[in-house]
Amino acid sequence: MKIGELAARTGCPVETIRYYEREGLLPEPARSSANYRLYAEPHAERLRFIRHCRTLDMTLEEIRTLLDYHDRPRQPCNAVNGLIDDHLAHVEARIEQLQALREALATLRSRCNGETDSSHCGILQELAQPTPRELTAETGEPSHVPGPHRG
Amino acid sequence: MKIGELAARTGCPVETIRYYEREGLLPEPARSSANYRLYAEPHAERLRFIRHCRTLDMTLEEIRTLLDYHDRPRQPCNAVNGLIDDHLAHVEARIEQLQALREALATLRSRCNGETDSSHCGILQELAQPTPRELTAETGEPSHVPGPHRG
DNA sequence: GAAACACCCTGTAGCCACTACAGGGTCAAG
DNA sequence: CTTGACCCTGTAGTGGCTACAGGGTGTTTC
């Protein structure tokens, strides 16, 4: 099958498939006489594996590691457990951060008393204050889970 | 004060201050005879405002909008409320996504039965399956809140 | 007065995981 | 023979920084 069909079957954009190939996550497929990429079922399976991991917000680096275990199955799988555990910890840490954020935003939101003139807006006044310590504090290891702004 | 002192006072790295200036969030300060940036207290206040917003995971674009209200205070502040509400909604949506993610990861984690050989690892087998619909589904508007991987 | 050092400057490239072109080739249908 | 859908490579852009390279400035110390 050509790249468009693979894309349709897996729900992964064509450009992203080529990107994964450049990144070495997908092997280079065969080519037709017109230099079109020609994929078979194993490619589709591997791509589904990658996309499944991506919906779990794993980095490409983490996925590379998992694919490595997948490709060389004689290794012990403890490291797979460890990778998942670490990732789970990252996600949980990020949830806690975002919950604190939600609290802070809700408090902020309650500052506005309905003045029509933004020079008296409590939200803007609050934001002009230095950031409270509990939001500034380093939370140990970096979380590696993105925040609220994604396409 | 020079840029290093401003950085120390606000906890914002020097490079980031220059970046905010390039982005038009901080006005261009006066310069010394040696072409060093010279800041005064209003610059520090504005920078604290920006950093406070950033700890609330607002985008620079959102912050630009808020600064606009801050700078031209005769405008009504309803839009400020709206911006905060929208942002809060993004954060809440992202929390829900991450909670679903946590569930999925926990389920995945439970798949490993302790086999020593990764060819029998239930986690890898599970990941090789197509992504379940509930994780694939489009959730309406994009969330714009980052996921679990951040420095 | 010179050397060491901390600080400052500009400009550019890198990070991640894509996404979006530009500029071209291929192929089947009408 | 032209339209249109698909494919190719390569490059640049996204956000919010971060990290240089390659230079200038200013104070301190020998």
Coordinates of C-alpha atoms (C1' of nucleotides) in Angstrom, one line a residue:
Chain A
M1 CA 0.0 0.0 0.0
K2 CA 1.1 3.6 -0.6
I3 CA 1.6 6.2 2.1
G4 CA -1.9 7.7 1.7
E5 CA -3.6 4.4 2.4
L6 CA -1.4 3.7 5.4
A7 CA -2.3 7.2 6.6
A8 CA -6.0 6.5 6.1
R9 CA -5.8 3.1 7.9
T10 CA -3.9 4.4 10.9
G11 CA -5.3 7.9 11.2
C12 CA -1.8 9.3 11.1
P13 CA -1.1 12.2 8.7
V14 CA 1.2 11.4 5.7
E15 CA 3.8 14.0 6.8
T16 CA 4.0 12.5 10.2
I17 CA 4.7 9.1 8.8
R18 CA 7.6 10.5 6.8
Y19 CA 8.7 12.3 9.9
Y20 CA 8.8 9.0 11.9
E21 CA 10.8 7.4 9.1
R22 CA 13.3 10.3 9.3
E23 CA 13.5 9.8 13.0
G24 CA 14.2 6.1 12.6
L25 CA 11.0 4.9 14.3
L26 CA 9.6 3.4 11.1
P27 CA 12.0 1.4 8.8
E28 CA 12.5 2.7 5.3
P29 CA 9.9 0.9 3.2
A30 CA 10.3 -0.6 -0.3
R31 CA 9.8 1.8 -3.2
S32 CA 7.8 1.5 -6.4
S33 CA 9.3 2.3 -9.8
A34 CA 7.9 5.8 -9.4
N35 CA 9.8 6.1 -6.1
Y36 CA 6.6 5.9 -4.1
R37 CA 6.9 4.3 -0.6
L38 CA 5.3 0.8 -0.5
Y39 CA 4.2 -0.4 2.9
A40 CA 3.0 -3.9 4.1
E41 CA 1.1 -4.9 7.2
P42 CA 4.0 -5.0 9.7
H43 CA 4.6 -1.3 8.9
A44 CA 1.0 -0.6 9.8
E45 CA 1.3 -2.5 13.0
R46 CA 4.4 -0.6 14.0
L47 CA 2.8 2.7 13.2
R48 CA -0.2 1.8 15.3
F49 CA 2.1 0.9 18.2
I50 CA 3.8 4.4 17.9
R51 CA 0.5 6.2 17.6
H52 CA -0.9 4.3 20.6
C53 CA 2.1 5.4 22.6
R54 CA 1.7 9.0 21.5
T55 CA -1.9 9.1 22.6
L56 CA -0.4 8.1 26.0
D57 CA 1.8 11.2 25.7
M58 CA 5.0 9.3 25.6
T59 CA 8.0 11.0 23.9
L60 CA 9.5 9.6 20.7
E61 CA 12.5 8.8 22.8
E62 CA 10.4 6.6 25.2
I63 CA 8.8 5.0 22.2
R64 CA 12.1 4.3 20.7
T65 CA 13.1 2.4 23.9
L66 CA 9.8 0.4 23.8
L67 CA 10.3 -0.4 20.1
D68 CA 13.7 -1.7 21.0
Y69 CA 12.3 -4.2 23.5
H70 CA 9.7 -5.1 20.9
D71 CA 12.4 -5.7 18.3
R72 CA 14.7 -7.7 20.5
P73 CA 12.4 -9.7 22.6
R74 CA 15.0 -11.8 24.5
Q75 CA 15.7 -9.0 26.9
P76 CA 14.0 -8.9 30.3
C77 CA 10.9 -6.7 30.4
N78 CA 11.5 -5.1 33.8
A79 CA 12.7 -2.0 32.0
V80 CA 9.4 -1.8 30.2
N81 CA 7.6 -1.7 33.6
G82 CA 10.0 1.0 34.8
L83 CA 9.5 3.1 31.7
I84 CA 5.7 3.0 32.2
D85 CA 6.0 3.6 35.9
D86 CA 8.2 6.7 35.3
H87 CA 5.8 8.0 32.7
L88 CA 2.8 7.4 35.0
A89 CA 4.6 9.4 37.7
H90 CA 5.2 12.3 35.2
V91 CA 1.5 12.3 34.3
E92 CA 0.4 12.3 37.9
A93 CA 2.8 15.1 38.8
R94 CA 1.4 17.1 35.9
I95 CA -2.2 16.5 37.0
E96 CA -1.3 17.8 40.5
Q97 CA 0.4 20.9 39.0
L98 CA -2.6 21.6 36.8
Q99 CA -5.0 21.2 39.8
A100 CA -3.0 23.8 41.7
L101 CA -3.2 26.0 38.6
R102 CA -6.9 25.6 38.4
E103 CA -7.2 26.7 42.0
A104 CA -5.0 29.7 41.4
L105 CA -7.0 30.6 38.3
A106 CA -10.4 30.2 40.1
T107 CA -9.2 32.5 42.9
L108 CA -7.9 35.0 40.4
R109 CA -11.2 34.9 38.5
S110 CA -13.1 35.7 41.7
R111 CA -11.2 39.0 42.0
C112 CA -13.2 40.7 39.4
N113 CA -16.0 42.7 41.1
G114 CA -17.7 43.7 37.8
E115 CA -16.1 47.1 37.5
T116 CA -16.6 48.3 34.0
D117 CA -13.2 50.0 33.9
S118 CA -10.2 47.8 33.7
S119 CA -8.1 50.2 35.8
H120 CA -10.0 48.8 38.8
C121 CA -10.0 45.2 37.7
G122 CA -9.0 43.0 40.6
I123 CA -7.6 40.4 38.2
L124 CA -5.1 42.8 36.7
Q125 CA -4.2 44.1 40.1
E126 CA -3.6 40.5 41.4
L127 CA -1.5 39.6 38.4
A128 CA 0.7 42.7 39.0
Q129 CA 1.7 41.2 42.4
P130 CA 4.8 39.0 42.6
T131 CA 4.1 35.3 41.9
P132 CA 3.2 33.4 45.1
R133 CA 5.9 31.0 46.4
E134 CA 3.8 27.9 46.0
L135 CA 3.6 28.5 42.3
T136 CA 7.2 29.4 41.9
A137 CA 8.7 26.6 44.0
E138 CA 10.8 24.0 42.1
T139 CA 9.0 20.7 42.3
G140 CA 12.1 18.5 42.2
E141 CA 12.6 16.6 38.9
P142 CA 11.2 18.3 35.8
S143 CA 7.9 16.8 34.8
H144 CA 8.2 16.5 31.0
V145 CA 4.4 16.5 30.7
P146 CA 3.2 19.5 28.7
G147 CA 0.9 22.2 30.1
P148 CA -2.5 23.5 29.0
H149 CA -1.7 24.9 25.5
R150 CA -1.7 22.4 22.7
G151 CA -3.1 22.3 19.2
Chain B
M1 CA 19.6 48.5 37.3
K2 CA 21.3 46.3 34.7
I3 CA 19.7 43.1 33.3
G4 CA 21.5 40.8 35.7
E5 CA 20.0 42.6 38.7
L6 CA 16.5 42.5 37.2
A7 CA 17.0 38.8 36.5
A8 CA 18.0 38.2 40.2
R9 CA 15.1 40.3 41.5
T10 CA 12.4 38.6 39.5
G11 CA 13.8 35.1 39.2
C12 CA 13.7 35.3 35.4
P13 CA 16.7 34.3 33.4
V14 CA 18.6 37.1 31.5
E15 CA 18.0 35.4 28.1
T16 CA 14.3 35.2 28.8
I17 CA 14.1 38.9 29.6
R18 CA 15.8 39.7 26.3
Y19 CA 13.4 37.3 24.6
Y20 CA 10.4 39.1 26.1
E21 CA 11.8 42.4 24.8
R22 CA 12.1 40.9 21.3
E23 CA 8.5 39.7 21.6
G24 CA 7.3 43.2 22.5
L25 CA 6.1 42.2 26.0
L26 CA 8.7 44.4 27.7
P27 CA 9.4 47.9 26.3
E28 CA 13.0 48.6 25.2
P29 CA 14.7 50.1 28.2
A30 CA 17.2 53.0 28.3
R31 CA 20.8 52.2 27.5
S32 CA 24.1 53.1 29.3
S33 CA 27.0 54.5 27.4
A34 CA 28.3 51.0 27.1
N35 CA 25.0 50.0 25.5
Y36 CA 23.9 48.0 28.6
R37 CA 20.1 47.8 29.2
L38 CA 19.1 50.0 32.2
Y39 CA 15.9 49.1 33.9
A40 CA 13.7 50.9 36.5
E41 CA 11.0 49.7 38.9
P42 CA 8.1 49.7 36.3
H43 CA 10.1 47.2 34.2
A44 CA 10.4 44.9 37.2
E45 CA 6.7 45.2 37.9
R46 CA 5.8 44.4 34.3
L47 CA 8.1 41.5 34.2
R48 CA 6.6 40.1 37.5
F49 CA 3.2 40.4 35.8
I50 CA 4.4 38.4 32.9
R51 CA 6.1 35.7 35.0
H52 CA 3.0 35.5 37.2
C53 CA 0.9 34.8 34.1
R54 CA 3.4 32.3 32.9
T55 CA 3.2 30.3 36.1
L56 CA -0.5 30.2 35.3
D57 CA 0.4 28.6 32.0
M58 CA -0.9 31.4 29.9
T59 CA 0.5 31.8 26.4
L60 CA 2.5 35.0 25.6
E61 CA -0.4 35.9 23.3
E62 CA -2.8 35.8 26.2
I63 CA -0.4 37.8 28.3
R64 CA -0.1 40.3 25.5
T65 CA -3.8 40.8 25.6
L66 CA -3.8 41.3 29.4
L67 CA -1.0 43.7 29.2
D68 CA -3.0 45.6 26.7
Y69 CA -5.8 46.1 29.2
H70 CA -3.3 46.9 31.8
D71 CA -1.8 49.6 29.6
R72 CA -5.1 51.1 28.4
P73 CA -7.2 51.0 31.5
R74 CA -10.3 52.9 30.1
Q75 CA -11.5 49.7 28.4
P76 CA -14.1 47.6 30.1
C77 CA -12.7 44.5 31.8
N78 CA -15.3 42.0 30.7
A79 CA -12.8 40.7 28.2
V80 CA -10.3 40.1 31.0
N81 CA -12.9 37.8 32.7
G82 CA -13.5 36.1 29.4
L83 CA -9.8 35.4 28.9
I84 CA -9.4 33.9 32.4
D85 CA -12.5 31.8 31.9
D86 CA -11.3 30.5 28.6
H87 CA -8.0 29.7 30.1
L88 CA -9.6 28.0 33.1
A89 CA -11.6 25.9 30.7
H90 CA -8.5 24.8 28.8
V91 CA -6.8 23.8 32.1
E92 CA -9.8 21.8 33.2
A93 CA -10.0 20.1 29.9
R94 CA -6.4 19.2 30.1
I95 CA -6.8 17.8 33.6
E96 CA -9.6 15.5 32.4
Q97 CA -7.4 14.3 29.5
L98 CA -4.6 13.6 31.8
Q99 CA -6.8 11.7 34.2
A100 CA -8.0 9.5 31.3
L101 CA -4.4 9.1 30.4
R102 CA -3.5 8.0 33.9
E103 CA -6.2 5.4 33.8
A104 CA -5.0 4.1 30.5
L105 CA -1.4 3.9 31.8
A106 CA -2.4 2.2 35.0
T107 CA -4.4 -0.4 33.0
L108 CA -1.4 -0.9 30.7
R109 CA 0.9 -1.2 33.7
S110 CA -1.2 -4.0 35.1
R111 CA -0.7 -6.1 31.9
C112 CA 2.8 -7.1 32.9
N113 CA 2.7 -10.5 34.6
G114 CA 6.3 -10.5 35.5
E115 CA 7.5 -12.6 32.6
T116 CA 11.3 -12.2 32.4
D117 CA 11.2 -12.3 28.6
S118 CA 9.9 -9.2 26.8
S119 CA 8.4 -11.3 24.0
H120 CA 5.7 -12.2 26.5
C121 CA 5.4 -8.8 28.0
G122 CA 1.7 -7.9 28.2
I123 CA 2.5 -4.2 28.0
L124 CA 4.2 -4.5 24.6
Q125 CA 1.4 -6.7 23.4
E126 CA -1.2 -4.2 24.5
L127 CA 0.6 -1.3 22.8
A128 CA 0.7 -3.3 19.5
Q129 CA -3.1 -3.2 19.4
P130 CA -4.8 -0.3 17.7
T131 CA -5.4 2.8 19.9
P132 CA -8.8 2.5 21.7
R133 CA -11.5 4.9 20.4
E134 CA -11.9 6.8 23.7
L135 CA -8.3 7.9 23.4
T136 CA -8.4 8.7 19.7
A137 CA -11.6 10.7 19.7
E138 CA -11.4 14.3 18.8
T139 CA -12.4 16.3 21.9
G140 CA -13.8 19.3 20.1
E141 CA -11.7 22.5 20.4
P142 CA -8.0 22.0 20.8
S143 CA -6.9 22.3 24.4
H144 CA -3.7 24.4 24.1
V145 CA -2.6 23.1 27.5
P146 CA 0.7 21.1 27.2
G147 CA 0.9 17.4 28.1
P148 CA 3.2 15.6 30.4
H149 CA 6.7 16.3 28.9
R150 CA 8.2 19.6 30.0
G151 CA 11.6 20.7 31.2
Chain C
dG1 C1' 49.4 48.5 33.7
dA2 C1' 48.0 44.1 32.7
dA3 C1' 45.7 40.1 33.5
dA4 C1' 41.7 37.7 35.3
dC5 C1' 37.1 37.6 35.8
dA6 C1' 32.2 38.7 35.9
dC7 C1' 29.1 40.7 33.4
dC8 C1' 27.0 42.7 29.1
dC9 C1' 26.0 42.8 23.8
dT10 C1' 24.1 40.7 19.2
dG11 C1' 22.9 37.0 16.4
dT12 C1' 22.0 32.4 15.5
dA13 C1' 20.9 27.5 16.3
dG14 C1' 18.7 24.0 19.0
dC15 C1' 14.8 21.8 21.6
dC16 C1' 10.1 18.8 20.6
dA17 C1' 6.7 16.7 17.6
dC18 C1' 5.0 17.9 14.3
dT19 C1' 2.8 21.0 10.3
dA20 C1' 2.9 23.6 6.1
dC21 C1' 4.5 24.9 2.3
dA22 C1' 7.3 25.3 -2.4
dG23 C1' 8.4 23.2 -6.4
dG24 C1' 8.4 19.3 -8.7
dG25 C1' 7.0 14.2 -10.5
dT26 C1' 3.4 10.3 -11.5
dC27 C1' -0.8 8.4 -13.0
dA28 C1' -5.7 7.4 -14.0
dA29 C1' -10.1 9.4 -15.7
dG30 C1' -12.8 12.2 -18.8
Chain D
dC1 C1' -4.4 16.5 -23.4
dT2 C1' -5.8 18.4 -19.4
dT3 C1' -7.5 18.0 -14.9
dG4 C1' -7.0 16.4 -10.5
dA5 C1' -5.4 13.3 -6.9
dC6 C1' -1.7 11.6 -5.2
dC7 C1' 3.4 11.2 -4.4
dC8 C1' 8.4 13.0 -3.8
dT9 C1' 12.3 16.0 -1.4
dG10 C1' 13.6 19.8 1.1
dT11 C1' 13.0 23.7 4.0
dA12 C1' 10.8 26.8 7.3
dG13 C1' 7.6 27.6 10.9
dT14 C1' 5.3 26.7 15.6
dG15 C1' 6.1 28.2 21.3
dG16 C1' 8.8 29.6 24.8
dC17 C1' 12.5 29.5 25.7
dT18 C1' 17.9 27.9 26.1
dA19 C1' 22.6 27.7 24.7
dC20 C1' 26.1 28.9 22.4
dA21 C1' 29.8 31.8 19.5
dG22 C1' 32.3 35.8 19.3
dG23 C1' 32.8 40.0 20.9
dG24 C1' 32.8 44.4 24.3
dT25 C1' 32.9 46.5 29.2
dG26 C1' 34.2 47.2 34.0
dT27 C1' 36.1 46.1 38.4
dT28 C1' 39.6 43.9 41.1
dT29 C1' 44.0 42.2 42.0
dC30 C1' 48.9 41.5 41.3

